[in-house]
Coordinates of C-alpha atoms and ligand atoms in Angstrom, one line a residue:
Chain A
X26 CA 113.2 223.1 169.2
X27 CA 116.0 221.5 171.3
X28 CA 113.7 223.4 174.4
X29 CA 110.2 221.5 173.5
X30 CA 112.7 217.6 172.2
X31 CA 114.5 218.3 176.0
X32 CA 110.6 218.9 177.7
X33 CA 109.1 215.6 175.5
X34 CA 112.2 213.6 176.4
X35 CA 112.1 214.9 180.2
X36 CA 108.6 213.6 180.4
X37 CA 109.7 210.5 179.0
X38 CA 112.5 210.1 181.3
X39 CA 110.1 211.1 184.1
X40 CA 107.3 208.0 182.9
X41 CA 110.4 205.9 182.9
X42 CA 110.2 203.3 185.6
X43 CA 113.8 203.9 186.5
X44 CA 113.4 204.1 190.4
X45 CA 110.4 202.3 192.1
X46 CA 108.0 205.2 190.9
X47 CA 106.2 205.1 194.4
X48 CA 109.3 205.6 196.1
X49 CA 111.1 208.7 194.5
X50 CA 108.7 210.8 192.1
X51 CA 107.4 213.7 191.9
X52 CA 104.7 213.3 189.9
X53 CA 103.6 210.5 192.6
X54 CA 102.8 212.5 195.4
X55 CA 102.0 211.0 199.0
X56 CA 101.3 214.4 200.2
X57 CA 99.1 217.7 199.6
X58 CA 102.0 219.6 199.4
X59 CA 103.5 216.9 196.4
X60 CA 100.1 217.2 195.3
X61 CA 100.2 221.0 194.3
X62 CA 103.7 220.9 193.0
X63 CA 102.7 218.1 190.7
X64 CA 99.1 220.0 190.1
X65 CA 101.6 223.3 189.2
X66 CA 104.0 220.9 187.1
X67 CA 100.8 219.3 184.6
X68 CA 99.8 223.3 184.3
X69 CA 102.9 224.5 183.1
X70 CA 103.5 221.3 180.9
X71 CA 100.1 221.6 178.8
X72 CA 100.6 224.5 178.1
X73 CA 104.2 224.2 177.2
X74 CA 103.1 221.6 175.3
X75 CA 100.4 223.4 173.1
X76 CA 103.1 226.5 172.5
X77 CA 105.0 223.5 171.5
X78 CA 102.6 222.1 168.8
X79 CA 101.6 225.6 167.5
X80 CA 105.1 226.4 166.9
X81 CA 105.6 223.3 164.8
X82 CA 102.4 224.1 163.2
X83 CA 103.2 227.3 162.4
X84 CA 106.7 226.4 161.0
X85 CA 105.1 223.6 158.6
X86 CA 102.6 226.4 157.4
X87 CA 105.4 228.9 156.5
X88 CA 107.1 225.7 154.7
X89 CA 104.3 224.6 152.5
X90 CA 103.5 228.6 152.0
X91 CA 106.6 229.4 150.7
X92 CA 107.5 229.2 146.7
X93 CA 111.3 228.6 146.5
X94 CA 112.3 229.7 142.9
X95 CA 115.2 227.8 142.4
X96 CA 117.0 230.0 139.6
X97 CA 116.2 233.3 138.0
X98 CA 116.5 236.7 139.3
X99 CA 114.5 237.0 142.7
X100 CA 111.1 238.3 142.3
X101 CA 110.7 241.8 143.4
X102 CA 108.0 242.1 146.4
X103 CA 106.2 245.6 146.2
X104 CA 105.9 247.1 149.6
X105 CA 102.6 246.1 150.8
X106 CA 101.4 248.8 153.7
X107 CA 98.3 246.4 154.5
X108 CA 100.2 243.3 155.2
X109 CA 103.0 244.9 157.2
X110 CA 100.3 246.2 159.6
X111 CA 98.3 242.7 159.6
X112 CA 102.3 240.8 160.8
X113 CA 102.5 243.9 163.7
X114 CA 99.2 243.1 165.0
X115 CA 100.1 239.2 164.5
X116 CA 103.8 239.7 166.2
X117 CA 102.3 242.3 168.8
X118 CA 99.5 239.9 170.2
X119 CA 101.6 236.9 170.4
X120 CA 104.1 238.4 173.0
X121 CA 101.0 239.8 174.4
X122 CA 99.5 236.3 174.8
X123 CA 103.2 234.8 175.5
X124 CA 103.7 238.2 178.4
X125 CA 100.0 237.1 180.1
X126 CA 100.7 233.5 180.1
X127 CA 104.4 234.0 182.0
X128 CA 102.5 236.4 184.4
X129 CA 99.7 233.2 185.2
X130 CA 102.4 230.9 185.4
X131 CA 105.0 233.2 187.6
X132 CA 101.0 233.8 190.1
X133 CA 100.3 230.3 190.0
X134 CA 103.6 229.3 191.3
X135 CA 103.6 232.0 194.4
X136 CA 100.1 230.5 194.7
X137 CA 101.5 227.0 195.1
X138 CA 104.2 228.2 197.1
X139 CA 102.1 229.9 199.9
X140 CA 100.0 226.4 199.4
X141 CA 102.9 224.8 200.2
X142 CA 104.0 226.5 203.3
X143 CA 100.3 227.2 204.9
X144 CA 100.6 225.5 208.2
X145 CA 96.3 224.3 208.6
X146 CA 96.8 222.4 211.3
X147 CA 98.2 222.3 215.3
X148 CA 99.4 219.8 217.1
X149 CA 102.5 219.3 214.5
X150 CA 105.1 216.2 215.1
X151 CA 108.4 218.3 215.5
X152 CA 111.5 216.8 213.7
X153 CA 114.5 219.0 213.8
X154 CA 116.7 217.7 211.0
X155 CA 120.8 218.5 210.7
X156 CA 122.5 217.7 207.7
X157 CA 126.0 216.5 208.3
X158 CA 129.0 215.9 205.5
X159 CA 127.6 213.2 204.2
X160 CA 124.3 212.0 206.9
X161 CA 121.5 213.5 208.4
X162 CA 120.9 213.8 211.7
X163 CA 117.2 213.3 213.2
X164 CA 116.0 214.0 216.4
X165 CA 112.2 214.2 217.8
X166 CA 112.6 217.4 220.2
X167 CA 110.8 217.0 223.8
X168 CA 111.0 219.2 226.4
X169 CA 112.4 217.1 228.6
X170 CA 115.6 215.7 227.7
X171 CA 115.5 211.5 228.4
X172 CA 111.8 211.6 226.2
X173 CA 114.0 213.1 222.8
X174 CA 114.7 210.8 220.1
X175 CA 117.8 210.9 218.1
X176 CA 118.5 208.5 215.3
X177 CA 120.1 209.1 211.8
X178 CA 118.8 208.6 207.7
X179 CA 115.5 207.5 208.6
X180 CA 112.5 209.5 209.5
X181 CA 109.4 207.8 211.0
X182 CA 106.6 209.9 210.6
X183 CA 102.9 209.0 211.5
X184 CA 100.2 209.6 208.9
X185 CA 97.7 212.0 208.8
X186 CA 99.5 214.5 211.0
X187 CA 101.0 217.6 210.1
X188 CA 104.9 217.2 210.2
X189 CA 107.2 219.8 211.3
X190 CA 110.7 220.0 210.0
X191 CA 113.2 222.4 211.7
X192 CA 116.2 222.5 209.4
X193 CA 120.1 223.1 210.3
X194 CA 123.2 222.1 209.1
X195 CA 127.2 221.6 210.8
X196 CA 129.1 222.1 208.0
X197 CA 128.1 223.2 204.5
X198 CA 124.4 223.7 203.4
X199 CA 122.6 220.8 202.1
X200 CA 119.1 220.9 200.6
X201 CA 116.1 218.2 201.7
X202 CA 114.8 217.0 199.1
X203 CA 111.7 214.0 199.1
X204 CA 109.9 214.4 196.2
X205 CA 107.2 212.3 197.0
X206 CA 106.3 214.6 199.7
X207 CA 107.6 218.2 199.1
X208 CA 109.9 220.7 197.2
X209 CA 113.3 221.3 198.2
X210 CA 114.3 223.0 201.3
X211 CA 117.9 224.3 202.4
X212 CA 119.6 223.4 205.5
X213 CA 122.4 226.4 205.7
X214 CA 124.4 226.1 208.7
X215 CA 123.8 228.3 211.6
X216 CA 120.3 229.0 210.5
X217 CA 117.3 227.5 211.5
X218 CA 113.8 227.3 209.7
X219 CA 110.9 225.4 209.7
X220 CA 108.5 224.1 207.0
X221 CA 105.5 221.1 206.8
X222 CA 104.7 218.5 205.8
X223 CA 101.4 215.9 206.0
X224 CA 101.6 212.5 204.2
X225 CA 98.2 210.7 203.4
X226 CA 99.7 207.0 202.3
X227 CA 101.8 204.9 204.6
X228 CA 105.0 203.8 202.8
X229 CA 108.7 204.6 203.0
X230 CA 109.8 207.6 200.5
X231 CA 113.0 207.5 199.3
X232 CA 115.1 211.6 199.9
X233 CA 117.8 212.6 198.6
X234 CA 120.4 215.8 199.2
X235 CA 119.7 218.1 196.5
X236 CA 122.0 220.7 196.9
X237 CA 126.1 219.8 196.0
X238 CA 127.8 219.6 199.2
X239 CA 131.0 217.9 198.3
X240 CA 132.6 214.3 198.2
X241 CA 129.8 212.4 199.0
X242 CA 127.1 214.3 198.1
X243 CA 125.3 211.4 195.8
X244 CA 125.7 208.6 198.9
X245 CA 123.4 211.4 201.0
X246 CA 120.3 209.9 201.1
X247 CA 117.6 209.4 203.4
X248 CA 114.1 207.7 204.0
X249 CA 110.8 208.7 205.4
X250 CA 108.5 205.8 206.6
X251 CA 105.4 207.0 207.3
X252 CA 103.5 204.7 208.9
X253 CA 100.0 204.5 211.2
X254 CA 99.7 206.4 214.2
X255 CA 100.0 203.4 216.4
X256 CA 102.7 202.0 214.9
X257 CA 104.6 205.4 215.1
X258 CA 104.1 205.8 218.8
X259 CA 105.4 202.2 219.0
X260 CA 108.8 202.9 217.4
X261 CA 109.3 205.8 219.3
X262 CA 108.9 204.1 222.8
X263 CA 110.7 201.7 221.5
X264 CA 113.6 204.1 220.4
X265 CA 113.2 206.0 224.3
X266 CA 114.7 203.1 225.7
X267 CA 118.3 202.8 226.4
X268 CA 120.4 200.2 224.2
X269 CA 119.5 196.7 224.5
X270 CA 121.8 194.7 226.8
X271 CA 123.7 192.1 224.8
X272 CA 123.0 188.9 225.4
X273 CA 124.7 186.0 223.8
X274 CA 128.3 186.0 225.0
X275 CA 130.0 187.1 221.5
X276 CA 127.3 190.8 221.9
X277 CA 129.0 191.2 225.3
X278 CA 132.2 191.0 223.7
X279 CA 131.5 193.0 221.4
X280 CA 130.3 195.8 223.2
X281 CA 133.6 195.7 225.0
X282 CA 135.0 196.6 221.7
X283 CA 132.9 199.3 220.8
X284 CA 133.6 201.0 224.1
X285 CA 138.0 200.3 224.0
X286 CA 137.8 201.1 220.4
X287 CA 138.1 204.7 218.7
X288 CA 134.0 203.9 218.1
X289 CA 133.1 205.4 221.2
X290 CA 134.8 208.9 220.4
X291 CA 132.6 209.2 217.7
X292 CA 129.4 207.8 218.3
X293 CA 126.5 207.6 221.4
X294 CA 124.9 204.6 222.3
X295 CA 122.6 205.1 225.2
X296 CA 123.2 203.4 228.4
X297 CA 127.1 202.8 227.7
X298 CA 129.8 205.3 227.8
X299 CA 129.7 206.1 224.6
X300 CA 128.3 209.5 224.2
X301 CA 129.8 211.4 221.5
X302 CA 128.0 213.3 219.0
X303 CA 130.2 213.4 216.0
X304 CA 128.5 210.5 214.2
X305 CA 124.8 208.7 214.1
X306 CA 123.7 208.0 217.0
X307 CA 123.8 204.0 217.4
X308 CA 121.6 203.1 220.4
X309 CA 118.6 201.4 218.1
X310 CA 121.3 201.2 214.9
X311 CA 119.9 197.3 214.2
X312 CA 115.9 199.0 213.5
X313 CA 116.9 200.7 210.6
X314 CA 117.1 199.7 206.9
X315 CA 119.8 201.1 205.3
X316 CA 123.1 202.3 206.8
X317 CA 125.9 205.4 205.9
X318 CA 122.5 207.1 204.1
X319 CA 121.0 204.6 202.2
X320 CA 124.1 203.4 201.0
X321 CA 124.2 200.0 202.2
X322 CA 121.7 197.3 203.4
X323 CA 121.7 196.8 207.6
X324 CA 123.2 193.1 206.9
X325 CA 126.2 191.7 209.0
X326 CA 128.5 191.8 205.9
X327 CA 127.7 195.6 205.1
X328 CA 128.4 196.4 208.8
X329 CA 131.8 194.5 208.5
X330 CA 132.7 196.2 205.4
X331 CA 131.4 199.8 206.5
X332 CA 133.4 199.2 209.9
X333 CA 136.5 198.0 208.6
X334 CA 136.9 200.8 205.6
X335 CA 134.3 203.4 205.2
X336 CA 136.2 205.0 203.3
X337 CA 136.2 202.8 200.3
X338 CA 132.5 202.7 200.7
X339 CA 132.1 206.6 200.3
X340 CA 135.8 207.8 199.8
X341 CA 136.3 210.8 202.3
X342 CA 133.4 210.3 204.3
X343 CA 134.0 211.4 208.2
X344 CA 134.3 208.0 209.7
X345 CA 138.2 206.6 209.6
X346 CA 138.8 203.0 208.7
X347 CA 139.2 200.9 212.0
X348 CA 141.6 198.0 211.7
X349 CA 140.0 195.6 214.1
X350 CA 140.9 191.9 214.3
X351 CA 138.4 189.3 212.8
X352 CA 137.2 188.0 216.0
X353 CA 136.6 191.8 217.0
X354 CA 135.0 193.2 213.9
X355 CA 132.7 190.0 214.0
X356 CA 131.5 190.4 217.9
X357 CA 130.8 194.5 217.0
X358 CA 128.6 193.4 214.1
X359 CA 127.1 191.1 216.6
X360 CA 126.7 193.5 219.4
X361 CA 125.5 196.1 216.8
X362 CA 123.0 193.8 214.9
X363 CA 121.2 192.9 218.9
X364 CA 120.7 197.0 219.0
X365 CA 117.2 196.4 218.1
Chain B
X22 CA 157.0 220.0 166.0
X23 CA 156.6 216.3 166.8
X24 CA 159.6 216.4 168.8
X25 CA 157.7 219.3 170.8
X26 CA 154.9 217.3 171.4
X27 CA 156.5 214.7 172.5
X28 CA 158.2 216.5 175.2
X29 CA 154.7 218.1 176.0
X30 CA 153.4 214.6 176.5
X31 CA 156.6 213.0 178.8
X32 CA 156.5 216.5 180.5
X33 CA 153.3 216.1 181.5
X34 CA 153.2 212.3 182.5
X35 CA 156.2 213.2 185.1
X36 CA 154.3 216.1 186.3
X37 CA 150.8 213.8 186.7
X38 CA 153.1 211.0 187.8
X39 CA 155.1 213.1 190.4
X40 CA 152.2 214.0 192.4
X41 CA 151.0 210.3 192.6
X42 CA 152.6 209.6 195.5
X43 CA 151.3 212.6 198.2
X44 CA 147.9 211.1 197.7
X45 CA 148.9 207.5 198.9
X46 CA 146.8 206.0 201.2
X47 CA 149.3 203.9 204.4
X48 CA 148.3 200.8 204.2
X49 CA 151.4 199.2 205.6
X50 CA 151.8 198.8 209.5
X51 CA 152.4 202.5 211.3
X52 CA 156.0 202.6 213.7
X53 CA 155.3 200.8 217.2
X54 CA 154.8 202.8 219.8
X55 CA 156.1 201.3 222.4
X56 CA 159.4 202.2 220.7
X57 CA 158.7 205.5 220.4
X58 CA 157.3 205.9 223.7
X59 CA 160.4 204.9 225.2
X60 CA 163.1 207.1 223.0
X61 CA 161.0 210.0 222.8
X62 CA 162.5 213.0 225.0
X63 CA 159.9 215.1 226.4
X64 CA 161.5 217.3 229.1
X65 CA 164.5 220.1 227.7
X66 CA 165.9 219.2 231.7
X67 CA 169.4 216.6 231.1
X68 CA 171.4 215.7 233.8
X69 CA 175.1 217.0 233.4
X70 CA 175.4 220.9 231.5
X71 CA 174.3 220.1 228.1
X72 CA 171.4 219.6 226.7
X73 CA 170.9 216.2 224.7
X74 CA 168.6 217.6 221.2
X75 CA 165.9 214.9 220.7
X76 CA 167.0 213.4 217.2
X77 CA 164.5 214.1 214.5
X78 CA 161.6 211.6 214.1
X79 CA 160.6 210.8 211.4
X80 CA 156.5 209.9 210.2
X81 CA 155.5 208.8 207.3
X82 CA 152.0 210.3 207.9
X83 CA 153.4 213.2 207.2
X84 CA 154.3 212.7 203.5
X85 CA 150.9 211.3 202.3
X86 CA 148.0 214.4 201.7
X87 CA 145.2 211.9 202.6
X88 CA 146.8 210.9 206.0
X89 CA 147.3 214.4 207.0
X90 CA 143.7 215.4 205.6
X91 CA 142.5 212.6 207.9
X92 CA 144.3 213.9 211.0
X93 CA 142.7 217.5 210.4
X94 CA 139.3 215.6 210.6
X95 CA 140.0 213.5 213.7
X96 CA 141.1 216.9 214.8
X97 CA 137.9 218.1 214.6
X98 CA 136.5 214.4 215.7
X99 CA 138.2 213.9 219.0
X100 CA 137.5 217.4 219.9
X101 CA 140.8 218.8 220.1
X102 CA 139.6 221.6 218.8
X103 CA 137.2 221.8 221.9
X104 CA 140.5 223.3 224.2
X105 CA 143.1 224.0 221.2
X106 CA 140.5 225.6 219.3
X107 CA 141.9 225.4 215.1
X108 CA 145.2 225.8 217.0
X109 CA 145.3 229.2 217.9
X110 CA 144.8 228.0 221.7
X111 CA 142.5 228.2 224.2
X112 CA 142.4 226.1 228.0
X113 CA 145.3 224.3 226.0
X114 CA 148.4 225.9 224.6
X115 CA 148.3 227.3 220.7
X116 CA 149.5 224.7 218.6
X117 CA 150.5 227.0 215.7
X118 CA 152.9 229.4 217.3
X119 CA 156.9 228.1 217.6
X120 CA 156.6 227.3 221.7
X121 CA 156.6 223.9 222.3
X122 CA 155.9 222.8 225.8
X123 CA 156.9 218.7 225.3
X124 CA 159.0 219.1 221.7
X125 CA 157.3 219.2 218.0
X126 CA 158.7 216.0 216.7
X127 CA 156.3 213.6 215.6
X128 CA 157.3 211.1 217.8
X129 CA 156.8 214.2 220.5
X130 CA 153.1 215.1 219.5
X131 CA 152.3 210.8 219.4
X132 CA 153.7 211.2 222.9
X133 CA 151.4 214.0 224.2
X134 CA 148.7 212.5 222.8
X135 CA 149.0 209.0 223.7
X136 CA 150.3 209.5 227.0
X137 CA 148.3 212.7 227.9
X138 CA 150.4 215.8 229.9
X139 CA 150.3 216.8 233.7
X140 CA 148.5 220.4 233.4
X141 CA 145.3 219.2 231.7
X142 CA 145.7 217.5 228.6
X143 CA 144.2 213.8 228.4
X144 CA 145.5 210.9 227.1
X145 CA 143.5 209.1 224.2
X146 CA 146.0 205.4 224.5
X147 CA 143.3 202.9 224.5
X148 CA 140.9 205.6 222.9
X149 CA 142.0 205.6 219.1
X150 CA 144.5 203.3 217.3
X151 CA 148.1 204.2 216.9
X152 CA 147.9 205.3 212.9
X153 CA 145.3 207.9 213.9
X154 CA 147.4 209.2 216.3
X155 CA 150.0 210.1 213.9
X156 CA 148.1 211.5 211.5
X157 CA 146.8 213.9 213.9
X158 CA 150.4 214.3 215.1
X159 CA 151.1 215.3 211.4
X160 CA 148.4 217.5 211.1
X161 CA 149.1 219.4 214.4
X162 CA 152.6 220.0 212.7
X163 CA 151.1 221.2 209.6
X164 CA 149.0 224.1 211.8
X165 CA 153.1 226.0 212.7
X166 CA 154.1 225.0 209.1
X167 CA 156.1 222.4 209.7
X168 CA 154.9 220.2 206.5
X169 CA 155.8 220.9 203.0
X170 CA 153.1 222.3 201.8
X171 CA 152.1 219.7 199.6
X172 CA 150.9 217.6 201.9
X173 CA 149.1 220.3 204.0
X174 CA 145.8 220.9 204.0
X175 CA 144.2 223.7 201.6
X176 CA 140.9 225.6 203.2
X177 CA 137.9 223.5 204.9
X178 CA 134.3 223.5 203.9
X179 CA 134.3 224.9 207.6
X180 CA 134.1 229.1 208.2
X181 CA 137.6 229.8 207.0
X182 CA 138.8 232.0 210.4
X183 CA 143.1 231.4 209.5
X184 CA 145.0 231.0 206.5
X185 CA 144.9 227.3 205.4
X186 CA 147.3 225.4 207.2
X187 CA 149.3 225.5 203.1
X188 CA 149.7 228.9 203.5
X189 CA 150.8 228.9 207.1
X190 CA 154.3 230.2 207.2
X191 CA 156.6 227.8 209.1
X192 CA 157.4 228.8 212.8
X193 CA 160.7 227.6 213.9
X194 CA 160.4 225.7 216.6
X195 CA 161.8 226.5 219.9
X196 CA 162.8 222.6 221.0
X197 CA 161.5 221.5 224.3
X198 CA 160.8 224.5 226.5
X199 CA 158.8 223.3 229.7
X200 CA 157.1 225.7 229.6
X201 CA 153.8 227.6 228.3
X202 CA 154.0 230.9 226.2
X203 CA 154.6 234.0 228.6
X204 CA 151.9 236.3 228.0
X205 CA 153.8 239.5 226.6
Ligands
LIG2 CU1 124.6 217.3 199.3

């Protein structure tokens, strides 16, 4: 009972318009592969659903069937060979019925599993995704090294073309997880594998980890904007090219901070001396939405507060607080907000 | 039996209340530098016959849990670990053992890091700001057990290849030897 009140409620929940639906939904899917997990998630429901209401059914039967004598001896109930062998067949068929129906359900999700991973088409866009304590890392693979595209949180993906995700972790293992799109897959560290995706509506899906990786775990979100062909071969020109050079006098200054500052110990912006690896990569850091994994808006006043104490944004994430003066924290908010 | 509880409860607040203070975040300005820079003895050679201990230094990283939890990850940050490897040494010396090349004071370790050492280490002054570089100065002490050991840290999310620096028993130090570990 508490089973089938938990299912109807779930449902509920998931109808709720709690999160923009078309952002973070299962049962909205932008892609085959959503498609079949949500075609596998209808299957199992109606049918939960009709065990559901033949249960109740069943239970209101026995109610009204059943004469309660409230005092008096209890009647005596002869032994009735006939009807004992009617409730074996009755008790015998429905596990047989309930055995079949786990056994379609348990094929039909291998079935949607190998429909999943099938990988129909070539040419694939390769993404090799690291999950880091608490931000992913994203980087378009190229065989020569100046044409690969790094950037953090934010996967631009054209639409229409089979996606490729190569999956790895630093630390602890995380678990992709953008249910408009796909199921869940693991990032273990150490341990490379691949799956696919293709999405067939442009729009920007919200991700999420999905697999308890400590502190920060909730603030470790991530996007994927899918967007036209053209428009994705645009942004990743654009991203090709080294950082911007700052132009108005308080982005030079700026940039003089970020490079004498412990920033550049952590964190590469191309085309400066900064090349460390330990954080995002910052070179286009102004295109993007969100910031820290779609904890905070790319504003001025979010890149203040982030810079200044990260760590009462998301307590124990892997950036230390940098005490900068005003004048200094507002030229590298300048500086970083020209990184177009 | 209400007197019991009663103790159970005060007990308990002290206990709760006692531990307050390891997980206080430094808020306050850290100890100039320039001072320490200039008192901090980092040769064992004196001129005349005896040697002149460097008095103690204190750090008050080194008493709050979350400063030296945020030196193990600059650690790992700044790539220490790149040539100290988790301190059991590699083109640096081992951190962990009891021989210190340049002392194992705080204000020692904020001096080999700030002003980098002859035979290969670098110097991160005008790198990363002064707190930083005592926290990882406390955490590096933590690595021969030099911390109580409520303030060092327990095991990593990282593969666990040595005892967590807690559980690290503490190696005396040696004071200021000049020189690296003989091989034995
Ligand atoms: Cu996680």
């Amino acid at each position: 009972m508490t089973a089938a009140l938990s299912l109807v409620a779930s449902h509920v929940l998931a109808q709720a318009k709690v999160l923009d639906p078309g952002r973070h939904h299962v049962l909205h899917p932008a892609a085959p592969q959503a498609g079949h997990i949500e075609w596998l998630y209808w299957f199992i429901f109606w049918i939960l659903f009709a065990v559901f209401v033949l249960m109740i059914a069943a239970f209101a039967g026995a109610g009204a069937k059943a004469r309660v004598v409230a005092s008096g001896p209890l009647p005596i109930v002869e032994k009735d060979e006939e009807a004992d062998h009617r409730a074996g067949w009755a008790v015998g068929s429905a596990m047989a019925i309930t055995v079949a129906t786990l056994f379609v359900v348990l094929v039909l999700s291998v079935v949607t599993g190998k429909r999943v991973e099938g990988l129909t088409s070539k040419n694939p866009v390769t993404i090799q995704v690291t999950g880091h304590q608490w931000w992913w890392e994203v980087s378009y693979p190229n065989s020569q090294a100046d044409q690969t595209v790094t950037t953090a949180n934010e996967i631009h993906v054209p639409v229409g073309s089979p996606i490729v995700i190569l999956t790895n972790s630093k630390d602890v293992i995380h678990s992709f997880w953008a249910p408009n799109v796909t199921g869940k897959r693991d990032l273990l560290p150490g341990y490379s594998s691949a799956f696919w995706f293709e999405i067939d509506q442009p729009g920007i899906y919200h991700g999420q980890c999905a697999e308890f990786c400590g502190l920060q775990h909730a603030h470790m979100g991530f996007s994927i904007i899918a967007e036209s062909v053209d428009e994705f071969q645009a942004w990743q020109q654009q991203q090709l090219k080294n950082a911007a050079e700052p132009s108005t006098s308080e982005a030079i200054r700026g940039r003089e901070v970020f490079l004498t500052h412990a920033c550049l110990m952590c964190h590469t912006i191309r085309g400066t001396d900064a090349g460390s690896r330990f954080g995002p990569d910052l070179t286009h850091v102004a295109s993007r939405n969100m910031i820290a994994s779609e904890t905070l808006p790319n504003t001025a006043g979010a890149l203040a507060g982030w810079i200044v104490d990260p760590q009462r944004i998301k307590p124990g994430t892997q950036m230390s607080p940098n005490p900068l003066s005003p004048d200094d924290l507002q030229a590298v908010v300048a500086y970083l907000q020209a990184l177009h | 039996m209400q007197v019991r509880l009663q103790l159970m409860v005060v007990l308990s607040a002290i206990t709760v209340l006692g531990s307050c203070s390891r997980e206080d975040r430094i808020l306050r300005q850290p100890p100039s530098a320039s001072n320490t820079l200039n008192t901090v003895q980092i040769s064992g050679l004196n001129p005349g016959a005896n040697l002149i201990p460097t008095p103690p230094s204190s750090n008050m990283y080194q008493e709050s849990a979350y400063s030296v939890s945020e030196g193990q990850k600059l650690f790992e940050a700044y790539n220490c670990v790149g040539c100290h490897a988790h301190g059991g040494g590699g083109i640096g010396p081992p951190l962990m053992d009891s021989n210190w090349i340049y002392g194992s004071e705080p204000g020692n370790i904020f001096a080999t890091i700030m002003q980098g050492r002859p035979n290969g280490m670098p110097s991160f002054r005008n790198r990363i700001p002064e707190y930083q570089a005592w926290e990882i100065a406390a955490y590096v002490r933590s690595m021969a057990g030099l911390l109580p050991k409520g303030v060092s840290p327990n095991r990593t999310d990282e593969m666990n290849i040595k005892p967590a620096e807690s559980s690290t028993p503490k190696q005396t130090p040696t004071g200021i030897t000049g020189v690296p570990e003989q091989p034995k």
